[in-house]
GROMACS .gro file of C-alpha atoms in nm:
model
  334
    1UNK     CA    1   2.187   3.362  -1.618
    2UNK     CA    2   2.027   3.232  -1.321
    3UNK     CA    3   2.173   2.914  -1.097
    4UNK     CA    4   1.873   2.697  -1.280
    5UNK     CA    5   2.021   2.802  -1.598
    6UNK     CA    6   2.363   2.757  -1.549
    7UNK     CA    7   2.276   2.344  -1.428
    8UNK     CA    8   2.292   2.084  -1.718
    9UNK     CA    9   2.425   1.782  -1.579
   10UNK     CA   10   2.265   1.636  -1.261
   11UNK     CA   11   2.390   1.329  -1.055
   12UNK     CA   12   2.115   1.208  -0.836
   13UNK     CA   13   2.260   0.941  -0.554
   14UNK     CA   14   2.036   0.725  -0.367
   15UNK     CA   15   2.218   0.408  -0.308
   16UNK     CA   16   1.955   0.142  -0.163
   17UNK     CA   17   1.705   0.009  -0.129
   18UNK     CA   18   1.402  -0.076  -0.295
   19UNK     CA   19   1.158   0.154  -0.108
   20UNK     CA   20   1.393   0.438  -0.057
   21UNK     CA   21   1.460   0.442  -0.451
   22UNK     CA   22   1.123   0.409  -0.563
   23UNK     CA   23   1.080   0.669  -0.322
   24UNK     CA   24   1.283   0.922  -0.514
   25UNK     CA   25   1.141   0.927  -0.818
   26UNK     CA   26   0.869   1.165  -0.741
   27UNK     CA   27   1.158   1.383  -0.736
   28UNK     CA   28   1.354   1.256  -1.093
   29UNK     CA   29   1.001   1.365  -1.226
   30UNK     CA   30   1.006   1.738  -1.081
   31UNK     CA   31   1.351   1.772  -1.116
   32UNK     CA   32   1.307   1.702  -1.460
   33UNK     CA   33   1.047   1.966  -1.493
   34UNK     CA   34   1.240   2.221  -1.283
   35UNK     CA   35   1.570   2.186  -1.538
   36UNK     CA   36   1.405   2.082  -1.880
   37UNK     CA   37   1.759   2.128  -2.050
   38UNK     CA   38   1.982   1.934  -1.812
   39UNK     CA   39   2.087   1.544  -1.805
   40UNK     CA   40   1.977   1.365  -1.525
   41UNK     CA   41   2.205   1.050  -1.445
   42UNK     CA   42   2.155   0.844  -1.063
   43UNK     CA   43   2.333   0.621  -0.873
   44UNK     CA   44   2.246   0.324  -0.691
   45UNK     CA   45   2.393  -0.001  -0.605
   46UNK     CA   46   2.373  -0.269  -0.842
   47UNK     CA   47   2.061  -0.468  -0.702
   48UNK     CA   48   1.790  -0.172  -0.763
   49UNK     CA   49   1.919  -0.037  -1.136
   50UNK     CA   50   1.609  -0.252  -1.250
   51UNK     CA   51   1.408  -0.028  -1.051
   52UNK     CA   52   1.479   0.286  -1.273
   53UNK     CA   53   1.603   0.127  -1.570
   54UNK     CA   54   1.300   0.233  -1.816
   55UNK     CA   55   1.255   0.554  -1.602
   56UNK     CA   56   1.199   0.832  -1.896
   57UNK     CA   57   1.380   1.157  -1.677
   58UNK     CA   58   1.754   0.952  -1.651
   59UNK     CA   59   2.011   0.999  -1.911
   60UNK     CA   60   2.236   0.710  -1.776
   61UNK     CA   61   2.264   0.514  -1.434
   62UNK     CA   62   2.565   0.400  -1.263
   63UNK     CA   63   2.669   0.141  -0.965
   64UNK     CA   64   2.922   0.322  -0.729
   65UNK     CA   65   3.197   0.077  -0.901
   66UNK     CA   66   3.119   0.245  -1.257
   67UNK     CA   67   3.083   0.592  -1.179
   68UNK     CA   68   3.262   0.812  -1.352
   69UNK     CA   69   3.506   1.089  -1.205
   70UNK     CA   70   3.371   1.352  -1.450
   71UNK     CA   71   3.215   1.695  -1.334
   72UNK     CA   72   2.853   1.749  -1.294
   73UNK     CA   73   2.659   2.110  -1.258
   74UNK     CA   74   2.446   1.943  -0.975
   75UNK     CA   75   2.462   1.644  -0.739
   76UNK     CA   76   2.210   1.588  -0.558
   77UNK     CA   77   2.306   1.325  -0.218
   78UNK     CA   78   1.974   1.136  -0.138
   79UNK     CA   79   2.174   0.902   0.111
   80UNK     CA   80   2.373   1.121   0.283
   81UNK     CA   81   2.606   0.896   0.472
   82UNK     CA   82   2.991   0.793   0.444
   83UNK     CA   83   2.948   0.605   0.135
   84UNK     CA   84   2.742   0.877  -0.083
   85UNK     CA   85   2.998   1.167   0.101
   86UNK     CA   86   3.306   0.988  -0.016
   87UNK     CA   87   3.150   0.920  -0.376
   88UNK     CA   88   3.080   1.286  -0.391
   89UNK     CA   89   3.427   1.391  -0.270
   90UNK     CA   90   3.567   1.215  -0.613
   91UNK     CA   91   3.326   1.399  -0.832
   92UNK     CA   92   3.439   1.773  -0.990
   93UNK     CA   93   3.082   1.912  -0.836
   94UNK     CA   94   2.971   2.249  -0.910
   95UNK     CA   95   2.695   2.224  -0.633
   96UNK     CA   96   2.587   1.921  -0.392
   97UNK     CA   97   2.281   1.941  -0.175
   98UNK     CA   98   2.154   1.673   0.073
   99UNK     CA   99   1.871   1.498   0.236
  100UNK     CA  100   1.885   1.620   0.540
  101UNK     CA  101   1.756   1.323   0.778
  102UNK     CA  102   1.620   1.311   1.113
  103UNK     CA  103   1.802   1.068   1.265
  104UNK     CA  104   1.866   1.260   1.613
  105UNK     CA  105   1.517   1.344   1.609
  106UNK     CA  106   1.413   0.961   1.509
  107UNK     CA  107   1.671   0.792   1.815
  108UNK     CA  108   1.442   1.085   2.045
  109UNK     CA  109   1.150   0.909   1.970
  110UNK     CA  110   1.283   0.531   1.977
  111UNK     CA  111   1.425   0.595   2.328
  112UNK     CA  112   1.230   0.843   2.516
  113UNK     CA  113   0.927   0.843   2.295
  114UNK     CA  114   0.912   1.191   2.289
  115UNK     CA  115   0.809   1.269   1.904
  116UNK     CA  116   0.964   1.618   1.755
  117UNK     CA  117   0.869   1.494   1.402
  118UNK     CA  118   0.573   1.735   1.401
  119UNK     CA  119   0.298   1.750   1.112
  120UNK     CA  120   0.358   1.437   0.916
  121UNK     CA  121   0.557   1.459   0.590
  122UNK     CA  122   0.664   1.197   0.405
  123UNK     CA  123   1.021   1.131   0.298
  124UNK     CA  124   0.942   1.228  -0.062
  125UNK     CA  125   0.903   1.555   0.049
  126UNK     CA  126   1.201   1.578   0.256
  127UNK     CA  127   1.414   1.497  -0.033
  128UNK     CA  128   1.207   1.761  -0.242
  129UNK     CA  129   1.356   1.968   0.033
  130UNK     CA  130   1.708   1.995  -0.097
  131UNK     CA  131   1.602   2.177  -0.380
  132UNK     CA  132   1.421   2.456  -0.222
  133UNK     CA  133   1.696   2.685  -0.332
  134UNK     CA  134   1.603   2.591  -0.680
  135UNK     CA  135   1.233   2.638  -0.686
  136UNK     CA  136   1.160   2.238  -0.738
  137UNK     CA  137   0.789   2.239  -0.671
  138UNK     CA  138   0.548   1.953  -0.594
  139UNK     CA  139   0.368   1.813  -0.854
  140UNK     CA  140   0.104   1.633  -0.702
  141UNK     CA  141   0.153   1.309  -0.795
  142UNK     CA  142   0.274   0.971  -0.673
  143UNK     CA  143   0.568   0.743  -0.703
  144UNK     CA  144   0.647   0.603  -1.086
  145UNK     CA  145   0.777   0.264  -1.196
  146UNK     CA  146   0.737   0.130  -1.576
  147UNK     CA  147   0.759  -0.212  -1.632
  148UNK     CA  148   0.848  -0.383  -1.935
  149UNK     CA  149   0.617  -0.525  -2.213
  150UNK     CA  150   0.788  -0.868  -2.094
  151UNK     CA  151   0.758  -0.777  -1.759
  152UNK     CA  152   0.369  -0.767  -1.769
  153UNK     CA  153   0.323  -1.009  -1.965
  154UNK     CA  154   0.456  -1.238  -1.685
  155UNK     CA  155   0.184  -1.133  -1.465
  156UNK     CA  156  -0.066  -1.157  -1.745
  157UNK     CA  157   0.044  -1.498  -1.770
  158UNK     CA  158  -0.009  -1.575  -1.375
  159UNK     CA  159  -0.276  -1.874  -1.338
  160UNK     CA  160  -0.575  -1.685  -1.323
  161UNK     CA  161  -0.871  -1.830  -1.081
  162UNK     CA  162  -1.139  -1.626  -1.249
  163UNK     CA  163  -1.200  -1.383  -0.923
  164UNK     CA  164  -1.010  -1.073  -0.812
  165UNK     CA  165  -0.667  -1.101  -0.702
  166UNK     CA  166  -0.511  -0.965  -0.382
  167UNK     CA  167  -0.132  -0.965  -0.414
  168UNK     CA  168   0.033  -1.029  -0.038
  169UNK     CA  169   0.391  -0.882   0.015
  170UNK     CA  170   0.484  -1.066   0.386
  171UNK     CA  171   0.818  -1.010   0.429
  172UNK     CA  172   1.045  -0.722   0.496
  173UNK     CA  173   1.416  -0.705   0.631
  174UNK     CA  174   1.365  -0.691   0.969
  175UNK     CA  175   1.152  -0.947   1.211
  176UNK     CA  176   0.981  -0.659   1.381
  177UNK     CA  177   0.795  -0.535   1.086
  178UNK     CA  178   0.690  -0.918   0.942
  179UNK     CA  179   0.312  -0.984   1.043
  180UNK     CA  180   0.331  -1.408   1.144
  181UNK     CA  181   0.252  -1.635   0.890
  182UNK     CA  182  -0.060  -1.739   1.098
  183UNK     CA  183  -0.182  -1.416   1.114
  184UNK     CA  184  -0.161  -1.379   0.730
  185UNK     CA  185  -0.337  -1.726   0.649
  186UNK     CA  186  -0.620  -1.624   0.906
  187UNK     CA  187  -0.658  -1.342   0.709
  188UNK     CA  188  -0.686  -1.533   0.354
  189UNK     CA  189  -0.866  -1.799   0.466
  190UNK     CA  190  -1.144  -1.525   0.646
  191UNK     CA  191  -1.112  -1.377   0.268
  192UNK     CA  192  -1.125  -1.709   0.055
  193UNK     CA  193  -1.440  -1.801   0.259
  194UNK     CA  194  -1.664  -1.518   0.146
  195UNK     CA  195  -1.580  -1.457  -0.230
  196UNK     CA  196  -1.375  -1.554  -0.514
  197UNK     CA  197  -0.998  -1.440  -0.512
  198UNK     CA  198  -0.634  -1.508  -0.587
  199UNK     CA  199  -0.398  -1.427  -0.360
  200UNK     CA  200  -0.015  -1.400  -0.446
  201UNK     CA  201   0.242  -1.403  -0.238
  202UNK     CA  202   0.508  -1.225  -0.349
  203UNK     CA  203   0.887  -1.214  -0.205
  204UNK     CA  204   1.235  -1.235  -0.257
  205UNK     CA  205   1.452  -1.562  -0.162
  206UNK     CA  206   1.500  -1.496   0.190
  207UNK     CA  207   1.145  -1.439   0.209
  208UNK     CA  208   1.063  -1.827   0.087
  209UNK     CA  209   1.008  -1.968   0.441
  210UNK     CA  210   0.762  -1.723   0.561
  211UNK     CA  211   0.599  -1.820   0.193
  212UNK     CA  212   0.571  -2.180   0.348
  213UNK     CA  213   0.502  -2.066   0.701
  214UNK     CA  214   0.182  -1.905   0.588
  215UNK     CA  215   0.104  -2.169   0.370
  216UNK     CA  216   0.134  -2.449   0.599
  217UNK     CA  217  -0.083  -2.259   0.858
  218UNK     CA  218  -0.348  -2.238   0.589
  219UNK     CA  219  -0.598  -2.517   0.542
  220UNK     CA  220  -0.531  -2.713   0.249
  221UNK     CA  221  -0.845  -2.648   0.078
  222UNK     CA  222  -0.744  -2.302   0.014
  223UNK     CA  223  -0.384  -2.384  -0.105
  224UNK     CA  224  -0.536  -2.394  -0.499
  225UNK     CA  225  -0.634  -2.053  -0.488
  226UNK     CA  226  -0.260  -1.930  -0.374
  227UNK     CA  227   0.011  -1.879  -0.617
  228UNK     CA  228   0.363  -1.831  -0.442
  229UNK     CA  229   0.627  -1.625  -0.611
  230UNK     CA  230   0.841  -1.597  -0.331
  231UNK     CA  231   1.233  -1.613  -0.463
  232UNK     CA  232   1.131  -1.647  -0.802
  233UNK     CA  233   1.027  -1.347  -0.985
  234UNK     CA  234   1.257  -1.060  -1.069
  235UNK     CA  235   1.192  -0.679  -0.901
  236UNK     CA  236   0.999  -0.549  -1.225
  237UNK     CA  237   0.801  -0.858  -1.241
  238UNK     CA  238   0.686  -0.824  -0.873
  239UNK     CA  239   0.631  -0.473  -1.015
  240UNK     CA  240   0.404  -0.590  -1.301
  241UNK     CA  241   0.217  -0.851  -1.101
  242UNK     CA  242   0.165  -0.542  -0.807
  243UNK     CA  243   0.046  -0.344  -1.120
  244UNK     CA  244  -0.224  -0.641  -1.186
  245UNK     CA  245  -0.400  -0.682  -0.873
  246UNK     CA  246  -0.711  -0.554  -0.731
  247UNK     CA  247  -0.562  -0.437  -0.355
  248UNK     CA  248  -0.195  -0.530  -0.220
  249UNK     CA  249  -0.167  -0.650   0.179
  250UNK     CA  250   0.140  -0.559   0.291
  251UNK     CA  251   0.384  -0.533   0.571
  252UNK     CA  252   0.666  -0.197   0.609
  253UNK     CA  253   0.829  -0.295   0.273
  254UNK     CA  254   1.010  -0.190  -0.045
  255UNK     CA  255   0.722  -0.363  -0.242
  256UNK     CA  256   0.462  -0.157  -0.016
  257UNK     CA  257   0.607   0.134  -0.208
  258UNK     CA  258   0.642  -0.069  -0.530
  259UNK     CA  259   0.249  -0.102  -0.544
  260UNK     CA  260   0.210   0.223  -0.426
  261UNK     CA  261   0.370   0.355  -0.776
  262UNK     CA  262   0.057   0.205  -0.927
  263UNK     CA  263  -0.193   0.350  -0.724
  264UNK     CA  264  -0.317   0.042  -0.585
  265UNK     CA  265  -0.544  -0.014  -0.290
  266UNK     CA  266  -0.268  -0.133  -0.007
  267UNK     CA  267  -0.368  -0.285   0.332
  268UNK     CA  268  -0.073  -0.165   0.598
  269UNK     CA  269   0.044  -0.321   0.870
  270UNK     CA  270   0.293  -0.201   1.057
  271UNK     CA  271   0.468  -0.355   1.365
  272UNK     CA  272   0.769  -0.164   1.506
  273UNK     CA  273   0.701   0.127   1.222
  274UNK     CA  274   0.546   0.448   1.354
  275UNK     CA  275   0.427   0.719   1.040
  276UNK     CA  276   0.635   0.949   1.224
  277UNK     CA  277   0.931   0.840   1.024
  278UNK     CA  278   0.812   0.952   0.682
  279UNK     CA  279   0.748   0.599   0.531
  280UNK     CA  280   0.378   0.582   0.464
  281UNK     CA  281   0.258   0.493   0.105
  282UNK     CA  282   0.318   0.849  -0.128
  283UNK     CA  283   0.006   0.964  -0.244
  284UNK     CA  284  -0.163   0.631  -0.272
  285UNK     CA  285  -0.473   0.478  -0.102
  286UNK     CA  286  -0.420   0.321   0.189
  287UNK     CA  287  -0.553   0.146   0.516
  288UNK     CA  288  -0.296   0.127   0.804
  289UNK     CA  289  -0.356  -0.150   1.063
  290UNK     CA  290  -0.139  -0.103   1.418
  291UNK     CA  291  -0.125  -0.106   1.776
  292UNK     CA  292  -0.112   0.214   1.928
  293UNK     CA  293  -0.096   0.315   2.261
  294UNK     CA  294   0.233   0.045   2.318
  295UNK     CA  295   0.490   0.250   2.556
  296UNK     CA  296   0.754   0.010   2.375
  297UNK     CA  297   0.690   0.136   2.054
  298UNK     CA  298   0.853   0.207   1.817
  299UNK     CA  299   1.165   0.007   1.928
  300UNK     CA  300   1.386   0.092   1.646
  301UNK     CA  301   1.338   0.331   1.351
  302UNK     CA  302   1.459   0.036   1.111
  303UNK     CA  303   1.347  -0.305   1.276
  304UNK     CA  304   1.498  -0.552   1.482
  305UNK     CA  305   1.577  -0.900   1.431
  306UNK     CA  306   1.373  -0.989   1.742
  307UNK     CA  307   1.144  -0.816   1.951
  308UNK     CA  308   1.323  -0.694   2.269
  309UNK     CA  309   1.044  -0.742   2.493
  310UNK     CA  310   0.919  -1.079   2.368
  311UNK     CA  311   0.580  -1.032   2.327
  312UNK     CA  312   0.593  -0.869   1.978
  313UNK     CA  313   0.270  -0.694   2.105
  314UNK     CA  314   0.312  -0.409   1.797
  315UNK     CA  315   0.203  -0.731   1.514
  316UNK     CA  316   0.008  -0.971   1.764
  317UNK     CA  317  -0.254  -0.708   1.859
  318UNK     CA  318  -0.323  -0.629   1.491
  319UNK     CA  319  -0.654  -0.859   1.488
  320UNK     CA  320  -0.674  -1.065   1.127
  321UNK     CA  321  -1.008  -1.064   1.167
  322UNK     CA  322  -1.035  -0.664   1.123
  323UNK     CA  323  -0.736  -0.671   0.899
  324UNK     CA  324  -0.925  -0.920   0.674
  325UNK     CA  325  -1.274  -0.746   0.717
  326UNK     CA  326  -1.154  -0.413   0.579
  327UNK     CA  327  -1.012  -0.622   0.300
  328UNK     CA  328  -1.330  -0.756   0.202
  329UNK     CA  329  -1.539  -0.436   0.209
  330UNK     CA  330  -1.292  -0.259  -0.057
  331UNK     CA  331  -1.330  -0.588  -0.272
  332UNK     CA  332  -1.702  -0.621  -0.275
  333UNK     CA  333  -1.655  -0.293  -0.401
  334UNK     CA  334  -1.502  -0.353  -0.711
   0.00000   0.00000   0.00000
């Protein structure tokens, strides 16, 4: 009996957040495929269980709270920090294997800008990486979410203006990686003047001012052909309405990764967010709008509240006007 053989219970840990579990299930899929006879359970914090809830490859999910102490065959640490180590430590694991990160390698680049990274590869697979041992093999396709009927038909239920509809995810964590709201209405209103489209803006509850930022920077004329979502819609609802549109404009954020599970068309912009750090859509189309060529960037391989030099260069030099033109081309396409 070989190692594969001998696995048939599997913890996967990945404990936030929305992009970095979406971002894993590329690998629930494989994984799957790789031990066809073994239960796969995961681990997350309580916020993104929506996020894998109807996923078909997981026996059972757990918060940190509710894990039990039992023993699995296989755990497989995603995270790999204090947290996901000390979890681990209280399991009865035959085998653990880790993500190894490149966190010395990313701090390099933030403060000397010297990039060891080498030939891009995404995060996905890195993570794929901690099963080499085990023969887990790339299967050539993208990130997975499954909404419910319900889910969908909340988006199918979304005012509908009768043209296409481009869903706009504006926010993110961090201040460095948040396009300004004037920038984003320059682009819609460039967009609502040549055809016929919805736009949604889409966002969590901290997100609702920048919802109103880019709203009140719009002219009114065009405010009938936005609907805002910001703070109101659940994670699989965002999901379903991401699902539903024609192309997705989006900052460095979990949803970026959300529509990128449905193959969608996404518009990219990133501010203090360099590809080198593995982040780029997984096998989806994409457009990526930046600055290059900024000695300060990036400034920080997970955003900053402010920019430090106080010109936030990496988002103001991203023209709307090119932004909004590359839109429109992959619309009149459609």
């Amino acid at each position: 009996m070989n190692d594969m053989d001998a696995v048939k219970t599997i913890l996967v840990i990945r404990l936030s957040s929305i992009g970095d579990v979406i971002l894993t299930t590329p690998l629930l899929r494989e994984a799957a495929a790789a031990f066809p006879a073994a239960r796969i359970d995961y681990c997350t914090k309580s916020p993104f269980l929506a996020l894998l809830k109807e996923n078909p490859f997981l026996h059972a999910l757990y918060t940190p709270e509710s894990l039990p102490s039992g023993a699995y065959d296989l755990v497989i640490d995603l995270q790999n920090n204090l947290r996901s180590r000390s979890l681990v430590r209280k399991l009865g694991a035959g085998k653990v294997v880790r993500y190894r990160k490149l966190n010395w390698k990313k701090w390099l680049l933030v403060k000397t800008r010297i990039d060891l990274t080498g030939t891009y590869r995404s995060v996905v697979d890195r993570y794929r990486d901690s099963l080499s041992d085990f023969g887990v093999e790339a299967d050539g396709r993208g990130c997975e979410l499954h909404p419910s009927a319900s889910d969908r038909a909340y988006a199918r239920d979304l005012p509908d203006s009768g043209g296409l509809r481009l869903a706009v995810c504006f926010g993110a964590m961090h201040a460095s990686k948040r396009y300004p709201p004037a920038g984003f209405a320059a682009v819609l209103a460039t967009l609502f003047e040549a055809i016929p489209l919805q736009a949604v803006l889409l966002g969590g509850p901290d997100d609702v001012p920048y919802a109103r930022a880019i709203l009140a920077a719009l002219p009114e004329r065009f405010h009938e052909q936005v609907v805002d979502l910001a703070g109101t819609c659940s994670l699989m609802q965002s999901a379903a309405v991401l699902e539903s549109s024609d192309g997705v404009l989006c900052n460095d954020t979990g949803l970026m990764h959300m529509a990128s599970a449905f193959g969608r068309q996404l518009f990219v912009l990133f501010g203090s967010s360099v590809s080198a750090f593995g982040f780029l859509p997984y096998r989806a189309p994409f457009e990526l709008f930046e600055a290059p060529g900024l000695e300060c960037r990036p400034c920080s391989h997970i955003g900053r509240d402010r920019c430090p030099e106080g010109h936030f260069r990496c988002m103001n030099d991203v023209k709307a006007e090119a932004v909004a033109a590359a839109i429109l081309d992959y619309l009149r396409t459609l």
